[in-house]
Coordinates of C-alpha atoms and ligand atoms in Angstrom, one line a residue:
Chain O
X1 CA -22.7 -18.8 42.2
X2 CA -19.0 -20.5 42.0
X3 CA -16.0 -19.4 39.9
X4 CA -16.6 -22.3 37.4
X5 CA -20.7 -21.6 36.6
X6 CA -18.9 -17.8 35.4
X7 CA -15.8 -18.9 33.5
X8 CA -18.6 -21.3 31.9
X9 CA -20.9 -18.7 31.0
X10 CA -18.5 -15.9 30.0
X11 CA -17.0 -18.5 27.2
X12 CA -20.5 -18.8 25.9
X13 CA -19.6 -15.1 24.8
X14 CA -17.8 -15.2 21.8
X15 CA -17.3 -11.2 22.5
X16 CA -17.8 -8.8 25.1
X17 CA -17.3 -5.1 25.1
X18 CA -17.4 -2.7 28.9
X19 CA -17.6 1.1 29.1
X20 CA -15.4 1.2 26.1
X21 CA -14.6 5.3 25.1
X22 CA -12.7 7.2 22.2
X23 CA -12.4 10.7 21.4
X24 CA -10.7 12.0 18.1
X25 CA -8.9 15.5 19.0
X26 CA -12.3 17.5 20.9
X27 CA -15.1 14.9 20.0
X28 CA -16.3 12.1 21.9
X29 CA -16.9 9.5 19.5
X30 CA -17.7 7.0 21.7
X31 CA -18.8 7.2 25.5
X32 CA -18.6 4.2 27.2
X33 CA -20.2 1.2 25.4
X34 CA -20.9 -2.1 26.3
X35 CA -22.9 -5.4 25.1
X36 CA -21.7 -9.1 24.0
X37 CA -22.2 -11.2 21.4
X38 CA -23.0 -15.3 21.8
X39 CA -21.2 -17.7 19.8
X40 CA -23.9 -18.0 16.9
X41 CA -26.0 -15.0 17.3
X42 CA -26.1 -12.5 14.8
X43 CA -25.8 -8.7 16.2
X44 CA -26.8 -6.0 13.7
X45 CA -26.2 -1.7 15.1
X46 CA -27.8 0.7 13.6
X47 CA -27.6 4.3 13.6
X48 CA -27.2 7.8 11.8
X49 CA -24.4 8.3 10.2
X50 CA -21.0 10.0 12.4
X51 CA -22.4 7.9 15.5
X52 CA -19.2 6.1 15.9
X53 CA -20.3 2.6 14.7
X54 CA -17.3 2.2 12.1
X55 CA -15.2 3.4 15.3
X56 CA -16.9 0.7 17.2
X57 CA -16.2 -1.9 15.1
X58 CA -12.9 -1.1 14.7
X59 CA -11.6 -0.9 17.8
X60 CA -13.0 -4.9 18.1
X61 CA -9.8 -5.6 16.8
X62 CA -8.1 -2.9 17.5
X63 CA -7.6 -1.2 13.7
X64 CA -8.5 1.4 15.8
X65 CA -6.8 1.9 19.7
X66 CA -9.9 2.7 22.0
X67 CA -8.8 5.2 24.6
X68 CA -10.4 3.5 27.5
X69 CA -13.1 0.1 28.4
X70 CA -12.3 -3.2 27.7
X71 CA -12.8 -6.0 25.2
X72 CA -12.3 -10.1 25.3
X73 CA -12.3 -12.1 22.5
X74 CA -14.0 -15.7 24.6
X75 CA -11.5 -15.7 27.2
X76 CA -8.8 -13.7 25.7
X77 CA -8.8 -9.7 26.9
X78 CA -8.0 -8.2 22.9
X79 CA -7.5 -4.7 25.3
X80 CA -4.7 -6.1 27.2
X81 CA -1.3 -4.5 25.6
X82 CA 0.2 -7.5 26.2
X83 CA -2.1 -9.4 23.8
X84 CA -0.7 -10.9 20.2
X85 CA -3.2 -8.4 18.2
X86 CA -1.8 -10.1 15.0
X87 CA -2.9 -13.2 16.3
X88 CA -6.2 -12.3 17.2
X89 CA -6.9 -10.3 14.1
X90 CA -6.9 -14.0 12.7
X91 CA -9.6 -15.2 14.5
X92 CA -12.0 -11.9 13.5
X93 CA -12.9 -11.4 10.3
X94 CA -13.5 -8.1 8.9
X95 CA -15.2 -6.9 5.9
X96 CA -15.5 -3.0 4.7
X97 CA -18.0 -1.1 2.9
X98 CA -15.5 -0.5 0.1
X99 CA -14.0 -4.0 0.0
X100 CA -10.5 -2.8 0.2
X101 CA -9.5 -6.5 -2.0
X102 CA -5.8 -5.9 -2.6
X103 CA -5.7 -4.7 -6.2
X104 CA -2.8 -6.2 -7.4
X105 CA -3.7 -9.7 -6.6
X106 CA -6.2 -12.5 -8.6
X107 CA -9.4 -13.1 -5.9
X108 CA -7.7 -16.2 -5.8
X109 CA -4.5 -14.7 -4.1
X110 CA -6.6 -12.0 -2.4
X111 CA -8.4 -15.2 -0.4
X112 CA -4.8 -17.2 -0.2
X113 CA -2.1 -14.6 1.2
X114 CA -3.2 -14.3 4.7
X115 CA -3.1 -18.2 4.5
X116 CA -0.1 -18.6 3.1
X117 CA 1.7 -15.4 4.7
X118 CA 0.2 -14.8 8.5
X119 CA -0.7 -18.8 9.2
X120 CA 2.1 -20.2 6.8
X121 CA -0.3 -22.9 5.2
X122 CA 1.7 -24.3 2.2
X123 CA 0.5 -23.2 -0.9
X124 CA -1.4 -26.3 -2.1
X125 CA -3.3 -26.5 1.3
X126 CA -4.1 -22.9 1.3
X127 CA -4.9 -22.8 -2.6
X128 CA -7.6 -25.5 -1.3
X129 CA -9.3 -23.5 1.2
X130 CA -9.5 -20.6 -0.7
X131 CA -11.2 -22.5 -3.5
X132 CA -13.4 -23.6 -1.0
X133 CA -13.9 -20.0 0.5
X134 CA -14.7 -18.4 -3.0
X135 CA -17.2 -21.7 -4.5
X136 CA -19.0 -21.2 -0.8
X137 CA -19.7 -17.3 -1.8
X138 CA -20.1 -18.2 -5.7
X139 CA -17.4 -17.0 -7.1
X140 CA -15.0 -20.3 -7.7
X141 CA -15.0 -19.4 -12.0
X142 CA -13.9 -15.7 -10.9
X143 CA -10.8 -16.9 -8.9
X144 CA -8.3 -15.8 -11.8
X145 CA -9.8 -11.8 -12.0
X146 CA -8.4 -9.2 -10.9
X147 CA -10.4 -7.0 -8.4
X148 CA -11.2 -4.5 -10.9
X149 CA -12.8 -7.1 -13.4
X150 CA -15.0 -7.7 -11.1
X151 CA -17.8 -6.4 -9.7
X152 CA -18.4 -4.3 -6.9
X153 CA -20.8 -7.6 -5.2
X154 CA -18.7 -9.7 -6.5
X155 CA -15.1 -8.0 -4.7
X156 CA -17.5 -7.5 -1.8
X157 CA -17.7 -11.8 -2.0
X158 CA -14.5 -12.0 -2.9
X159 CA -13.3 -10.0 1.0
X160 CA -15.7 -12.4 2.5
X161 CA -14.6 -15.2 1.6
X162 CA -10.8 -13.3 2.2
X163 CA -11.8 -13.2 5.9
X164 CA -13.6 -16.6 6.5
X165 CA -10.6 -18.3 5.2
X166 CA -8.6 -17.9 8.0
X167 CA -11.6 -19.2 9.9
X168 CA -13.2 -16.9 11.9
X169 CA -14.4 -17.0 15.2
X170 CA -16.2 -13.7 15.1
X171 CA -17.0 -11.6 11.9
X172 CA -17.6 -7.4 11.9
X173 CA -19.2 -6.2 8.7
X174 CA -19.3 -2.0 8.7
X175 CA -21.6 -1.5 6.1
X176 CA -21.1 -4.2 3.5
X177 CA -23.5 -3.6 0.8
X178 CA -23.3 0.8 1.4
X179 CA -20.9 0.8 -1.7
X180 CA -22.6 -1.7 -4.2
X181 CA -26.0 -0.4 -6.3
X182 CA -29.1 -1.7 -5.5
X183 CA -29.4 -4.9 -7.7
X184 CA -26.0 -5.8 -6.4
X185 CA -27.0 -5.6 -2.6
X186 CA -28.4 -9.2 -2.8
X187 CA -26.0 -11.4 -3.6
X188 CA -24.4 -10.3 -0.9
X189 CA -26.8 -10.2 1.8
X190 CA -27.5 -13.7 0.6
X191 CA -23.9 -14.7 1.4
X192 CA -24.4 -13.2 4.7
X193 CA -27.5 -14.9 5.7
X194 CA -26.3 -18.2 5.0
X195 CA -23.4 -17.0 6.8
X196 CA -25.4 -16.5 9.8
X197 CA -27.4 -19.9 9.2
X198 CA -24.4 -21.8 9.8
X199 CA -23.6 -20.5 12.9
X200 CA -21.5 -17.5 12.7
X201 CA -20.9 -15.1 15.3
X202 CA -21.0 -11.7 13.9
X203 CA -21.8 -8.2 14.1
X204 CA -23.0 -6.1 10.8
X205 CA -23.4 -2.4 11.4
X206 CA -26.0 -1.6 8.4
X207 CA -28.4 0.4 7.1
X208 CA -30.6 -2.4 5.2
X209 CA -33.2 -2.9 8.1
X210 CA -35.2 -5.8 6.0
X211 CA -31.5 -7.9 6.7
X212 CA -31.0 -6.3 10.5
X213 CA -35.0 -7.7 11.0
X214 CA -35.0 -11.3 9.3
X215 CA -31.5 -12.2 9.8
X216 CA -30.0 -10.8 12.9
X217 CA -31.0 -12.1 16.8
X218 CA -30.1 -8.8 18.3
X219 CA -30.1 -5.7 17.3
X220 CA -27.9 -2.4 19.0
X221 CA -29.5 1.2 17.9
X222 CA -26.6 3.7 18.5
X223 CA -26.3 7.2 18.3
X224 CA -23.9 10.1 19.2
X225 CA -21.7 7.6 21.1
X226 CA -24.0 5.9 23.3
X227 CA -26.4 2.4 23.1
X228 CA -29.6 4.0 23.0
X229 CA -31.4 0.5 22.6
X230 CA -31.0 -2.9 22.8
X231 CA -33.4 -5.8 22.2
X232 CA -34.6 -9.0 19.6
X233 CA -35.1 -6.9 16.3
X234 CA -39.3 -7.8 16.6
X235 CA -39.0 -5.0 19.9
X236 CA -36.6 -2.9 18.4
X237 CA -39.0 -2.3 14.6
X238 CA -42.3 -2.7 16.2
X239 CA -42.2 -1.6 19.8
X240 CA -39.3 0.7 20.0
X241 CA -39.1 1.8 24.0
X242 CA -36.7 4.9 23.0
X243 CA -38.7 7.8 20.8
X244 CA -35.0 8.6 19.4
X245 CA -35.4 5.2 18.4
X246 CA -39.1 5.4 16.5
X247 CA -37.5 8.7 15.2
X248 CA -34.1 7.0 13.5
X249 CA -36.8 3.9 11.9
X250 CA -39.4 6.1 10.7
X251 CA -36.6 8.3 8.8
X252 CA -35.0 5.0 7.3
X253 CA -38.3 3.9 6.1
X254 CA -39.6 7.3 4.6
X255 CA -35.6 7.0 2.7
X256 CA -35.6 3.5 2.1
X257 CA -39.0 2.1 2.2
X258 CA -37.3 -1.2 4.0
X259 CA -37.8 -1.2 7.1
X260 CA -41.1 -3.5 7.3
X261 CA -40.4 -6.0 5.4
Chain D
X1 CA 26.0 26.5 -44.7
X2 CA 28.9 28.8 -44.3
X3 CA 28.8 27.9 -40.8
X4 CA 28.6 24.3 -41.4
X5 CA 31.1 23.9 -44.3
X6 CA 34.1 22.9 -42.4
X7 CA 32.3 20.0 -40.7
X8 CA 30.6 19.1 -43.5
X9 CA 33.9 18.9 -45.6
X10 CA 34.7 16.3 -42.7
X11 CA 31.8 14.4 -43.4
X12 CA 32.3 14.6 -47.2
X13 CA 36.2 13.0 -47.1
X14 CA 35.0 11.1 -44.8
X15 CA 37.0 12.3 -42.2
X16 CA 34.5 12.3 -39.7
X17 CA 33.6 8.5 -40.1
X18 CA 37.6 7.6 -39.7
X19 CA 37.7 9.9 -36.7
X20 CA 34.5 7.7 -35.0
X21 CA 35.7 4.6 -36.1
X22 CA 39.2 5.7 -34.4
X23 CA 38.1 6.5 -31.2
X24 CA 35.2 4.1 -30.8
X25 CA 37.0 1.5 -28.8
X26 CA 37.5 4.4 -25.8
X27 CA 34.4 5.5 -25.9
X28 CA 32.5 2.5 -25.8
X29 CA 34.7 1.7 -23.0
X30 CA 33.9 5.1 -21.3
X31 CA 29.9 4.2 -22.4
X32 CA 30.6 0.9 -20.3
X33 CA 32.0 2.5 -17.1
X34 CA 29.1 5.0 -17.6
X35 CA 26.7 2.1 -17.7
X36 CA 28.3 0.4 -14.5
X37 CA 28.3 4.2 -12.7
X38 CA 24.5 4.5 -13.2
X39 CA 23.2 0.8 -12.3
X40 CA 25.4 1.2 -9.3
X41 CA 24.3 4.2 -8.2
X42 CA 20.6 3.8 -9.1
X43 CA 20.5 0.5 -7.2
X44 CA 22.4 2.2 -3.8
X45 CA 19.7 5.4 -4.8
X46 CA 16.5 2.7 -5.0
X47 CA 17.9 1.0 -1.7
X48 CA 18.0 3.9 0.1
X49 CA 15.4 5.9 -1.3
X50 CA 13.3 3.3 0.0
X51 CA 14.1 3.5 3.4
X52 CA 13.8 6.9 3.5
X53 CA 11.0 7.0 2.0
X54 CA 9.4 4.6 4.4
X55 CA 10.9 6.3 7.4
X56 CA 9.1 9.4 6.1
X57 CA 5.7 8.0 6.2
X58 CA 5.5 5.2 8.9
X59 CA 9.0 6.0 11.0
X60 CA 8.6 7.7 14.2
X61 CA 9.4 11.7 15.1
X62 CA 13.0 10.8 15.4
X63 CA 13.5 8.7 11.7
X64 CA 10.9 10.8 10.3
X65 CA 13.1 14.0 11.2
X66 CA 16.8 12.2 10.3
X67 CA 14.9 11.1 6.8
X68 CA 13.1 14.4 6.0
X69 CA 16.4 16.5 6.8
X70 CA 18.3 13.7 4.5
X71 CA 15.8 14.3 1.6
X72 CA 15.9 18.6 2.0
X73 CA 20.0 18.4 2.3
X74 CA 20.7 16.1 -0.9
X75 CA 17.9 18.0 -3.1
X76 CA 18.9 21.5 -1.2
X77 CA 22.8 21.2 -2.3
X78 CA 24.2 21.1 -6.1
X79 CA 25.1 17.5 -6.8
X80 CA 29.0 18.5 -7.7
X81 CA 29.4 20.2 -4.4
X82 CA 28.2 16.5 -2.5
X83 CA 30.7 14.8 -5.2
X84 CA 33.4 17.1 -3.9
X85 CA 32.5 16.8 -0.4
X86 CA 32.8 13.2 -0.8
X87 CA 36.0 12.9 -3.0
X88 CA 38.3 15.8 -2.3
X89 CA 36.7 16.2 1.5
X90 CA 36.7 13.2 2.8
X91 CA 40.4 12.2 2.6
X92 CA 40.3 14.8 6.0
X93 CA 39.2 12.0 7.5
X94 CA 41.1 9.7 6.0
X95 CA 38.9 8.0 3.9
X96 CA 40.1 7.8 0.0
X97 CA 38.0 6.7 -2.4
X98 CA 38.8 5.7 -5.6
X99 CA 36.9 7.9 -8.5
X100 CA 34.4 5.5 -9.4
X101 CA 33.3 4.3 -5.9
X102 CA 33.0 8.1 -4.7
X103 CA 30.8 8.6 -8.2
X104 CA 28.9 5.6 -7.0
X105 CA 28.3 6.5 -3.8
X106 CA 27.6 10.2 -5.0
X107 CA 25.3 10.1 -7.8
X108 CA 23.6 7.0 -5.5
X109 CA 23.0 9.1 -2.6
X110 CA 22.0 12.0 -4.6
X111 CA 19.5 10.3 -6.3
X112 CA 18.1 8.1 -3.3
X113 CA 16.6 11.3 -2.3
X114 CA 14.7 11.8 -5.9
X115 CA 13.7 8.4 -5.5
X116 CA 13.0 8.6 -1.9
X117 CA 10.0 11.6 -2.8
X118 CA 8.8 9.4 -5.9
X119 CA 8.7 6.1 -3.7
X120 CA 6.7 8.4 -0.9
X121 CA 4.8 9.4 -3.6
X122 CA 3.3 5.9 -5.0
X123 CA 2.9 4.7 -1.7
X124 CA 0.6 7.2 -0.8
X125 CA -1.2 6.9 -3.7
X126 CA -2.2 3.5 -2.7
X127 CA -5.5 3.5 -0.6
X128 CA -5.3 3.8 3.1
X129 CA -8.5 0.8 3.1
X130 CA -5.4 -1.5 1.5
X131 CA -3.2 -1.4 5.0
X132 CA -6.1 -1.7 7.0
X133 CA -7.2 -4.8 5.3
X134 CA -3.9 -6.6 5.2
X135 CA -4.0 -5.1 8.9
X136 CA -7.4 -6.8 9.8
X137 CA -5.9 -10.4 8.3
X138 CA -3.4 -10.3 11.0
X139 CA -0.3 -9.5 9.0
X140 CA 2.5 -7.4 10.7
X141 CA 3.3 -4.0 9.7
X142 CA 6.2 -4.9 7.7
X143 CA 4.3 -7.9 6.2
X144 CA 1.5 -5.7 4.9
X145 CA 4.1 -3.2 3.2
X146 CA 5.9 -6.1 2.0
X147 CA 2.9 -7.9 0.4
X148 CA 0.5 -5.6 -0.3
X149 CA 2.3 -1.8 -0.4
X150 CA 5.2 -2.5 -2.4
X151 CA 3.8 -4.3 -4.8
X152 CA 1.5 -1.9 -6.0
X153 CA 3.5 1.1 -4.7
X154 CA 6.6 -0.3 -7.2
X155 CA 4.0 -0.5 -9.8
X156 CA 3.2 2.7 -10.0
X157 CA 6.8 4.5 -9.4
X158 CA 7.4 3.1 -12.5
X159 CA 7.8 5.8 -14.8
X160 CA 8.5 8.2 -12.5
X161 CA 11.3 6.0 -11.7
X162 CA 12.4 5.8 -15.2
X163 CA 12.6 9.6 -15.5
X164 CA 15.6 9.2 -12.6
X165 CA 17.6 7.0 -14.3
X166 CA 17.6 8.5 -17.8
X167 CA 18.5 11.6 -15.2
X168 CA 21.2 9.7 -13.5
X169 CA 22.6 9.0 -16.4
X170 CA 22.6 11.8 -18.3
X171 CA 23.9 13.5 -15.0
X172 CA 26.5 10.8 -14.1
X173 CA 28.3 12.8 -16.3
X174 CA 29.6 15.0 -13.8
X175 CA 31.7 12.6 -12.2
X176 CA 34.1 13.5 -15.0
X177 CA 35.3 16.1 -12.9
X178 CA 36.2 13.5 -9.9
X179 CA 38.4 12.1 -12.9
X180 CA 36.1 9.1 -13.0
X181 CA 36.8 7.4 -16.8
X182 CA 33.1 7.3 -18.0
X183 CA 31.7 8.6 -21.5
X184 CA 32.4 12.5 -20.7
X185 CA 35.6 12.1 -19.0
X186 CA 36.9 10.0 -21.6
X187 CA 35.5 12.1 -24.6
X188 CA 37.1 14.8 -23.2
X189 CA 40.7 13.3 -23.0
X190 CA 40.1 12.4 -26.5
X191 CA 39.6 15.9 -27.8
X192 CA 42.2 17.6 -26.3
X193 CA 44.8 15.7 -26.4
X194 CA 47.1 17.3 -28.8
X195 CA 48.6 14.4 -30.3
X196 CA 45.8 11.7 -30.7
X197 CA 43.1 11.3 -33.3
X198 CA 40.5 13.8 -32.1
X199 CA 42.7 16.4 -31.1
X200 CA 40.8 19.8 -30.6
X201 CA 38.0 18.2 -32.6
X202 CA 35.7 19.2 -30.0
X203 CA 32.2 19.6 -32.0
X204 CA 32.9 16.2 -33.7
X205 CA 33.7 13.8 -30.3
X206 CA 31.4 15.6 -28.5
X207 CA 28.8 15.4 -31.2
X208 CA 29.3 11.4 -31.3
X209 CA 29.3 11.3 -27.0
X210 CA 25.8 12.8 -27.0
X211 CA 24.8 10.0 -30.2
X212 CA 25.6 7.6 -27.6
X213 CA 23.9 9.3 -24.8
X214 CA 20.7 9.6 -26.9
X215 CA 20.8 6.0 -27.8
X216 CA 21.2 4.5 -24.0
X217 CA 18.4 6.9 -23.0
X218 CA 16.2 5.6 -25.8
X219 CA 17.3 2.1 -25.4
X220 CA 16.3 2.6 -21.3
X221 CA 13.0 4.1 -22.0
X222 CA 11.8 1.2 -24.0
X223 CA 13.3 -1.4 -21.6
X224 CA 11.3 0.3 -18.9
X225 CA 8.2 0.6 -21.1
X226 CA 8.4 -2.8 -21.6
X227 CA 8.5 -3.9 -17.7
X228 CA 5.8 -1.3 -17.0
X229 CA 3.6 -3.3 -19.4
X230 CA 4.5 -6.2 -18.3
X231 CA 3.7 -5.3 -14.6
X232 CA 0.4 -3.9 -15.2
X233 CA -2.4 -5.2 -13.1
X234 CA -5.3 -6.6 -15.2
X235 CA -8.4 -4.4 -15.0
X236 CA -6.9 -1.2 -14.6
X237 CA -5.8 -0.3 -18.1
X238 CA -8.4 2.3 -18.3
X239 CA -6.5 4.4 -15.6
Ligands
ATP1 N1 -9.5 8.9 12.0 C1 -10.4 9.8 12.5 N2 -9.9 11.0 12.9 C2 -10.8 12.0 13.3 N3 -12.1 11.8 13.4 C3 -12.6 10.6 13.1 C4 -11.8 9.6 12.6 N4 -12.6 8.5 12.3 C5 -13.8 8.9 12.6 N5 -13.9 10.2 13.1 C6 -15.1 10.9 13.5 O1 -15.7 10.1 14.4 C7 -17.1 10.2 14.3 C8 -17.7 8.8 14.1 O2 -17.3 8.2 12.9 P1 -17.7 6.8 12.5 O3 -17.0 6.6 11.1 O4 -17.4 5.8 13.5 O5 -19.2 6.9 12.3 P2 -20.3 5.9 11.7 O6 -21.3 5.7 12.7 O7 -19.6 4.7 11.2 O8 -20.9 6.7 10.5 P3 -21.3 6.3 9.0 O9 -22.7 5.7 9.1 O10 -21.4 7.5 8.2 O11 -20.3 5.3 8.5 C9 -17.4 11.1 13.1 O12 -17.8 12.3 13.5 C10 -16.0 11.1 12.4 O13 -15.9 12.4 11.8
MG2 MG1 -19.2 3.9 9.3

């Protein structure tokens, strides 16, 4: 195999994670995880809750420092202390469970500040793509609120379209629609699936198995640290290989009802 | 009304209303140095209070220590022993300052470590989730504090921020003793002089210098009322 054929095939990787680890204080949180991402797949983790899947995603870019492993963004190693992590933190969008919109800004400004502040757009060209961030997640009429005149779906909209203005090539969602009640879930997911119908790389740690099953190419079931399977979500919901596995889906569906959808 | 009658013989020749309209001029020139005193020292107290307070949350062991010690000294020590320090001590060392810069620097130091704890205060009352998404944009650690911390943090010190300077200038008072010429000092020269208008009238001045004080406090609560309206962030009025 020459040098070029794996350059080539590593760039098809949008991200790639090795043997990363992180302990807070006594506990392990995570033990040495690994997988990668394609550009355009859609990577869902599941997983009981304290499994280290919010700590997973945040050491992506590094909100959190992992203690040890490795992570490239394509060809870039985000790991690598000499890395920009400002300057890839543009390139990954993230979205929380609680939205965290800044609450003293219009969604307008809350889409516009890391345009006009971290990639110095001028204001008219980043008013523009914001617009055209929020009327591509439904919310262009909202653009004057403030996040607490909103809803909790729509400030959830409002922090996606926040991170796909800076134009993404990799999004994390931890737990996106965990915070919103149930008829608010939807609209969201929705924006998420078309998300992932144009093409966009990203990974969405979730509990809403019906969207990790229709939506997602892959899908990671974690606990206590560790990848305890890994497959197309058709072999991870019908033909599970782990029995920790059948365990985890059979408890979601007895709490939620969702997982056959 | 026994008690009373002498002053309120004053008020009935009309005395009294002479006596104020006498010695106005002085005071309201003593109200104006008074003014100056605070503004200067609550803008040198809101400088530095923020850096302290800054260095006390996201500074490292060594700032975090120097601010921390900073805020325990100034709030540890009565505020006329730090003027005297500064305007009878330091001439040891050569440096002389004139009455109103050391009451500047003073009362302003003094209170940047009040404000310093109230600044601490509103920023930590601001969601951790709000750094970490201003974080996760790619904005630098100053930018996020900058853009998205201060704003709301300076929001929220508001009143408490208010409370200091209606302190500050009720307490710049002091400085009389440092000989600075503000509203104490000078109604104080004017009531015991023995020769001018308001000698040894000390219940009357001093009744008309705390008039004045009541008014710039009430005047500066309003003000500040007003700008805290103004500031508030739509959506939140319930809170
Ligand atoms: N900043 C921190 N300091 C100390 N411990 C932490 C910290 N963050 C997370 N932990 C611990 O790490 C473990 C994993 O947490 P994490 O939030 O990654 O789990 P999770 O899989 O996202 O869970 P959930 O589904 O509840 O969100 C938990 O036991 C948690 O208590
Ligand atoms: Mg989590």
């Amino acid at each position: 195999m020459s040098s070029e054929y794996k350059v080539s095939s590593e760039a098809s990787f949008v991200v790639r994670v090795a043997d990363l680890h992180k302990r807070y204080g006594s506990e392990e949180v995570l033990k040495g995880v690994s997988f990668a991402v394609r550009q355009g797949e859609a990577l869902a983790i599941i997983g009981p809750s304290g499994t280290g899947k919010s700590t997973l995603l945040r050491c992506i870019n590094r909100l959190t420092e992992p203690d040890r492993g490795r992570i490239w963004l394509e060809n870039t190693e985000i790991t690598n202390a000499k890395t920009d992590i400002n300057k890839i933190r543009q390139q990954i969008g993230f979205v929380f469970q609680d939205f965290n919109l800044f609450a003293h800004l219009t969604a307008l400004d809350n889409v516009r500040l890391g345009l006009t502040k971290v990639k110095k757009l001028s204001l008219k060209e980043a008013t523009e793509r914001a617009m055209i961030e929020l009327r591509r997640v439904g919310l262009a009429e909202q653009a004057q609120k403030y996040p607490a005149q909103l809803s909790g779906g729509q400030q959830q909209r409002v922090s996606i379209a926040r991170a796909l203005a800076m134009d993404p090539k990799l999004m994390l969602f931890d737990e996106p629609t965990s915070a919103l009640d149930p008829e608010l879930i939807g609209e969201v997911l929705h924006v998420m699936q078309d998300l992932a119908d144009e093409g966009m790389t990203m990974i969405v740690v979730t509990h809403e198995m019906g969207f990790a099953r229709s939506v997602c190419d892959e899908v990671i079931f974690m606990e206590k640290g560790v990848i305890v399977e890994q497959g197309p979500p058709e072999q991870i919901f019908t033909q599970p290989k782990q029995p920790r596995t059948q365990q985890f889906l059979s408890k979601i569906s007895e709490l939620y009802g969702r997982t056959s959808s | 009304m026994n008690l009373l009658g002498p002053f309120c013989q004053t008020l009935q020749d009309g005395s009294f209303v002479r006596l104020a309209c006498e010695i106005a001029p002085r005071l309201l020139q003593g109200t104006a140095t008074t003014f100056q005193l605070t503004v200067f020292a609550m803008v040198l107290g809101l400088g530095v209070g923020l850096l302290l307070a800054l260095g006390r949350i996201y500074g490292n062991k060594p700032i975090y220590g120097l601010s921390t010690a900073y805020v325990q000294f100034v709030r540890g020590t009565p505020v006329l022993v730090q003027l005297f320090l500064i305007y009878y001590g330091l001439p040891a060392f050569e440096i002389r300052l004139d009455p109103f810069l050391a009451a500047i620097i003073g009362l302003g130091l003094n209170s940047a470590a009040y404000q310093a704890e109230y600044f601490r205060g509103a920023i930590q009352a601001i969601g951790r989730g709000q750094m970490l998404a201003a974080r996760a944009v790619g904005m630098t650690n100053l930018q996020a504090i900058g853009y998205v911390i201060l704003p709301q943090a300076l929001r929220i010190v508001i009143p408490p921020w208010s409370n200091e300077l209606i302190y500050t200038l009720k307490y710049s008072s002091v400085a009389y003793i440092i000989t600075t010429p503000e509203l104490m000092y000078t109604g104080q020269i004017i009531a015991s002089s023995p020769r001018g208008p308001g000698a040894f009238r000390y219940f009357e001045v001093f009744l008309i210098v705390a008039v004045i004080y009541l008014v710039c406090v009430l005047v500066i609560s309003k003000l500040l009322d007003l700008v805290e309206q103004r500031v508030k962030i739509p959506g939140l009025e319930m809170r």
